[in-house]
mmCIF file with all atom_site columns, C-alpha atoms in Angstrom:
data_model
loop_
_atom_site.group_PDB
_atom_site.id
_atom_site.type_symbol
_atom_site.label_atom_id
_atom_site.label_alt_id
_atom_site.label_comp_id
_atom_site.label_asym_id
_atom_site.label_entity_id
_atom_site.label_seq_id
_atom_site.pdbx_PDB_ins_code
_atom_site.Cartn_x
_atom_site.Cartn_y
_atom_site.Cartn_z
_atom_site.occupancy
_atom_site.B_iso_or_equiv
_atom_site.pdbx_formal_charge
_atom_site.auth_seq_id
_atom_site.auth_comp_id
_atom_site.auth_asym_id
_atom_site.auth_atom_id
_atom_site.pdbx_PDB_model_num
ATOM 1   C CA . MET A 1 1   ? 74.918 156.416 44.112 1.00 82.00 ? 17  MET A CA 1
ATOM 2   C CA . ALA A 1 2   ? 71.263 155.491 44.444 1.00 94.00 ? 18  ALA A CA 1
ATOM 3   C CA . LEU A 1 3   ? 70.243 152.506 46.537 1.00 96.00 ? 19  LEU A CA 1
ATOM 4   C CA . LEU A 1 4   ? 68.996 149.512 44.580 1.00 95.00 ? 20  LEU A CA 1
ATOM 5   C CA . LYS A 1 5   ? 65.230 148.833 44.730 1.00 96.00 ? 21  LYS A CA 1
ATOM 6   C CA . ASN A 1 6   ? 63.146 146.168 43.022 1.00 97.00 ? 22  ASN A CA 1
ATOM 7   C CA . ASN A 1 7   ? 59.716 146.652 41.434 1.00 97.00 ? 23  ASN A CA 1
ATOM 8   C CA . LYS A 1 8   ? 58.025 145.998 44.813 1.00 98.00 ? 24  LYS A CA 1
ATOM 9   C CA . GLY A 1 9   ? 59.982 148.823 46.450 1.00 97.00 ? 25  GLY A CA 1
ATOM 10  C CA . GLU A 1 10  ? 62.221 146.474 48.453 1.00 98.00 ? 26  GLU A CA 1
ATOM 11  C CA . TYR A 1 11  ? 65.887 147.281 49.056 1.00 98.00 ? 27  TYR A CA 1
ATOM 12  C CA . ASN A 1 12  ? 68.717 144.837 48.409 1.00 97.00 ? 28  ASN A CA 1
ATOM 13  C CA . TYR A 1 13  ? 70.432 144.099 51.741 1.00 98.00 ? 29  TYR A CA 1
ATOM 14  C CA . GLN A 1 14  ? 73.844 142.419 51.563 1.00 97.00 ? 30  GLN A CA 1
ATOM 15  C CA . PHE A 1 15  ? 75.509 140.673 54.492 1.00 97.00 ? 31  PHE A CA 1
ATOM 16  C CA . ASN A 1 16  ? 78.221 138.215 55.528 1.00 97.00 ? 32  ASN A CA 1
ATOM 17  C CA . TRP A 1 17  ? 77.866 134.785 57.080 1.00 97.00 ? 33  TRP A CA 1
ATOM 18  C CA . VAL A 1 18  ? 80.022 133.729 60.062 1.00 98.00 ? 34  VAL A CA 1
ATOM 19  C CA . ASP A 1 19  ? 80.569 130.255 61.500 1.00 98.00 ? 35  ASP A CA 1
ATOM 20  C CA . GLU A 1 20  ? 80.365 129.144 65.135 1.00 97.00 ? 36  GLU A CA 1
ATOM 21  C CA . ASN A 1 21  ? 83.861 130.581 65.695 1.00 97.00 ? 37  ASN A CA 1
ATOM 22  C CA . ASN A 1 22  ? 82.808 133.974 64.290 1.00 97.00 ? 38  ASN A CA 1
ATOM 23  C CA . ASN A 1 23  ? 84.949 133.508 61.159 1.00 97.00 ? 39  ASN A CA 1
ATOM 24  C CA . VAL A 1 24  ? 83.476 134.939 57.958 1.00 96.00 ? 40  VAL A CA 1
ATOM 25  C CA . CYS A 1 25  ? 82.514 131.997 55.739 1.00 94.00 ? 41  CYS A CA 1
ATOM 26  C CA . GLY A 1 26  ? 80.434 133.556 52.962 1.00 94.00 ? 42  GLY A CA 1
ATOM 27  C CA . PHE A 1 27  ? 78.034 136.269 51.896 1.00 95.00 ? 43  PHE A CA 1
ATOM 28  C CA . ASN A 1 28  ? 74.477 136.625 50.672 1.00 96.00 ? 44  ASN A CA 1
ATOM 29  C CA . ASP A 1 29  ? 71.684 139.093 50.102 1.00 96.00 ? 45  ASP A CA 1
ATOM 30  C CA . VAL A 1 30  ? 67.944 139.468 50.665 1.00 98.00 ? 46  VAL A CA 1
ATOM 31  C CA . TRP A 1 31  ? 65.263 141.829 49.387 1.00 98.00 ? 47  TRP A CA 1
ATOM 32  C CA . ALA A 1 32  ? 63.259 143.614 52.082 1.00 98.00 ? 48  ALA A CA 1
ATOM 33  C CA . PHE A 1 33  ? 61.428 146.859 52.797 1.00 98.00 ? 49  PHE A CA 1
ATOM 34  C CA . ASN A 1 34  ? 63.503 147.587 55.924 1.00 98.00 ? 50  ASN A CA 1
ATOM 35  C CA . LYS A 1 35  ? 66.445 146.230 57.906 1.00 98.00 ? 51  LYS A CA 1
ATOM 36  C CA . ARG A 1 36  ? 64.235 144.528 60.495 1.00 98.00 ? 52  ARG A CA 1
ATOM 37  C CA . GLU A 1 37  ? 62.540 142.487 57.749 1.00 98.00 ? 53  GLU A CA 1
ATOM 38  C CA . ALA A 1 38  ? 65.915 141.810 56.091 1.00 98.00 ? 54  ALA A CA 1
ATOM 39  C CA . ILE A 1 39  ? 67.304 140.424 59.351 1.00 98.00 ? 55  ILE A CA 1
ATOM 40  C CA . LYS A 1 40  ? 64.249 138.187 59.776 1.00 98.00 ? 56  LYS A CA 1
ATOM 41  C CA . LYS A 1 41  ? 64.628 136.801 56.231 1.00 98.00 ? 57  LYS A CA 1
ATOM 42  C CA . ALA A 1 42  ? 68.378 136.269 56.638 1.00 98.00 ? 58  ALA A CA 1
ATOM 43  C CA . LYS A 1 43  ? 67.986 134.566 60.035 1.00 98.00 ? 59  LYS A CA 1
ATOM 44  C CA . ALA A 1 44  ? 65.495 132.137 58.462 1.00 98.00 ? 60  ALA A CA 1
ATOM 45  C CA . MET A 1 45  ? 68.352 130.965 56.203 1.00 98.00 ? 61  MET A CA 1
ATOM 46  C CA . GLU A 1 46  ? 70.808 130.301 59.044 1.00 98.00 ? 62  GLU A CA 1
ATOM 47  C CA . THR A 1 47  ? 72.157 126.785 59.588 1.00 96.00 ? 63  THR A CA 1
ATOM 48  C CA . GLU A 1 48  ? 72.992 125.618 63.104 1.00 96.00 ? 64  GLU A CA 1
ATOM 49  C CA . ALA A 1 49  ? 76.386 124.041 63.758 1.00 98.00 ? 65  ALA A CA 1
ATOM 50  C CA . HIS A 1 50  ? 76.223 120.235 63.952 1.00 97.00 ? 66  HIS A CA 1
ATOM 51  C CA . TRP A 1 51  ? 77.947 116.944 63.211 1.00 98.00 ? 67  TRP A CA 1
ATOM 52  C CA . ALA A 1 52  ? 76.948 115.281 59.931 1.00 97.00 ? 68  ALA A CA 1
ATOM 53  C CA . LEU A 1 53  ? 77.450 111.654 58.881 1.00 97.00 ? 69  LEU A CA 1
ATOM 54  C CA . TYR A 1 54  ? 77.213 110.347 55.308 1.00 95.00 ? 70  TYR A CA 1
ATOM 55  C CA . VAL A 1 55  ? 74.553 107.613 55.301 1.00 92.00 ? 71  VAL A CA 1
ATOM 56  C CA . GLY A 1 56  ? 73.504 105.990 52.026 1.00 90.00 ? 72  GLY A CA 1
ATOM 57  C CA . ASN A 1 57  ? 73.566 108.891 49.597 1.00 93.00 ? 73  ASN A CA 1
ATOM 58  C CA . LYS A 1 58  ? 73.096 111.889 51.931 1.00 95.00 ? 74  LYS A CA 1
ATOM 59  C CA . TYR A 1 59  ? 74.399 113.557 55.070 1.00 94.00 ? 75  TYR A CA 1
ATOM 60  C CA . VAL A 1 60  ? 72.319 113.334 58.243 1.00 94.00 ? 76  VAL A CA 1
ATOM 61  C CA . ALA A 1 61  ? 72.762 115.292 61.464 1.00 95.00 ? 77  ALA A CA 1
ATOM 62  C CA . VAL A 1 62  ? 74.162 113.287 64.378 1.00 96.00 ? 78  VAL A CA 1
ATOM 63  C CA . PRO A 1 63  ? 74.564 114.420 68.010 1.00 96.00 ? 79  PRO A CA 1
ATOM 64  C CA . GLU A 1 64  ? 78.325 113.808 68.152 1.00 96.00 ? 80  GLU A CA 1
ATOM 65  C CA . GLU A 1 65  ? 81.257 112.698 66.013 1.00 96.00 ? 81  GLU A CA 1
ATOM 66  C CA . VAL A 1 66  ? 80.898 109.161 64.626 1.00 96.00 ? 82  VAL A CA 1
ATOM 67  C CA . ILE A 1 67  ? 84.102 107.210 63.994 1.00 94.00 ? 83  ILE A CA 1
ATOM 68  C CA . GLY A 1 68  ? 84.368 104.104 61.827 1.00 92.00 ? 84  GLY A CA 1
ATOM 69  C CA . GLU A 1 69  ? 80.981 104.350 60.087 1.00 90.00 ? 85  GLU A CA 1
ATOM 70  C CA . GLY A 1 70  ? 81.820 106.532 57.092 1.00 89.00 ? 86  GLY A CA 1
ATOM 71  C CA . HIS A 1 71  ? 82.576 110.178 56.488 1.00 94.00 ? 87  HIS A CA 1
ATOM 72  C CA . CYS A 1 72  ? 81.628 112.378 59.449 1.00 96.00 ? 88  CYS A CA 1
ATOM 73  C CA . PHE A 1 73  ? 82.397 116.091 59.667 1.00 95.00 ? 89  PHE A CA 1
ATOM 74  C CA . ARG A 1 74  ? 81.643 119.142 61.787 1.00 96.00 ? 90  ARG A CA 1
ATOM 75  C CA . MET A 1 75  ? 79.409 121.641 59.955 1.00 97.00 ? 91  MET A CA 1
ATOM 76  C CA . LYS A 1 76  ? 80.367 124.867 61.707 1.00 97.00 ? 92  LYS A CA 1
ATOM 77  C CA . GLY A 1 77  ? 77.077 126.597 60.948 1.00 97.00 ? 93  GLY A CA 1
ATOM 78  C CA . MET A 1 78  ? 76.243 129.769 59.071 1.00 98.00 ? 94  MET A CA 1
ATOM 79  C CA . TYR A 1 79  ? 75.008 132.725 61.094 1.00 98.00 ? 95  TYR A CA 1
ATOM 80  C CA . VAL A 1 80  ? 74.158 136.249 59.936 1.00 98.00 ? 96  VAL A CA 1
ATOM 81  C CA . LYS A 1 81  ? 76.860 138.789 60.816 1.00 98.00 ? 97  LYS A CA 1
ATOM 82  C CA . LEU A 1 82  ? 74.429 141.559 61.709 1.00 98.00 ? 98  LEU A CA 1
ATOM 83  C CA . ASP A 1 83  ? 76.965 144.406 61.710 1.00 98.00 ? 99  ASP A CA 1
ATOM 84  C CA . SER A 1 84  ? 77.874 143.607 58.091 1.00 97.00 ? 100 SER A CA 1
ATOM 85  C CA . MET A 1 85  ? 74.329 144.140 56.728 1.00 98.00 ? 101 MET A CA 1
ATOM 86  C CA . TYR A 1 86  ? 73.777 147.176 54.495 1.00 97.00 ? 102 TYR A CA 1
ATOM 87  C CA . LYS A 1 87  ? 71.550 148.462 51.672 1.00 98.00 ? 103 LYS A CA 1
ATOM 88  C CA . ALA A 1 88  ? 73.352 148.004 48.371 1.00 97.00 ? 104 ALA A CA 1
ATOM 89  C CA . THR A 1 89  ? 73.648 150.216 45.324 1.00 97.00 ? 105 THR A CA 1
ATOM 90  C CA . ALA A 1 90  ? 73.445 148.663 41.853 1.00 94.00 ? 106 ALA A CA 1
ATOM 91  C CA . GLU A 1 91  ? 77.253 148.818 41.636 1.00 96.00 ? 107 GLU A CA 1
ATOM 92  C CA . GLU A 1 92  ? 77.685 147.009 44.976 1.00 95.00 ? 108 GLU A CA 1
ATOM 93  C CA . ARG A 1 93  ? 75.164 144.355 43.922 1.00 94.00 ? 109 ARG A CA 1
ATOM 94  C CA . ASP A 1 94  ? 77.006 143.817 40.624 1.00 94.00 ? 110 ASP A CA 1
ATOM 95  C CA . ALA A 1 95  ? 80.349 143.536 42.452 1.00 94.00 ? 111 ALA A CA 1
ATOM 96  C CA . MET A 1 96  ? 78.923 140.867 44.782 1.00 92.00 ? 112 MET A CA 1
ATOM 97  C CA . ALA A 1 97  ? 77.505 138.968 41.805 1.00 92.00 ? 113 ALA A CA 1
ATOM 98  C CA . ARG A 1 98  ? 80.956 139.023 40.114 1.00 94.00 ? 114 ARG A CA 1
ATOM 99  C CA . ILE A 1 99  ? 82.652 137.726 43.260 1.00 92.00 ? 115 ILE A CA 1
ATOM 100 C CA . GLY A 1 100 ? 80.078 134.930 43.589 1.00 90.00 ? 116 GLY A CA 1
ATOM 101 C CA . TYR A 1 101 ? 80.522 134.007 39.934 1.00 92.00 ? 117 TYR A CA 1
ATOM 102 C CA . MET A 1 102 ? 84.331 133.887 40.284 1.00 94.00 ? 118 MET A CA 1
ATOM 103 C CA . MET A 1 103 ? 84.054 131.662 43.360 1.00 90.00 ? 119 MET A CA 1
ATOM 104 C CA . THR A 1 104 ? 81.791 129.122 41.665 1.00 90.00 ? 120 THR A CA 1
ATOM 105 C CA . ASN A 1 105 ? 83.062 129.022 38.086 1.00 83.00 ? 121 ASN A CA 1
#
């Protein structure tokens, strides 16, 4: 099967996310000309692990767990699992889109 390219000539790179414990917690994709650029784009989307407290109508990062002041939880982060990154074919891209749709609908 042919690798998927967009009209700019970029490849579709798919990859998994892992949390701070190295457990897979999701997947995503980026468009890039090469793997180095794909890694840079994916790393820009990473979220560091942190504590979050619900204040007013939003969550804010806090340095440690807060008890007795509302909902506080540990966001375990989302980090690119570099060894999972690959260039996708159209069929692989469609399969990922189906999985994402099933998970959210």
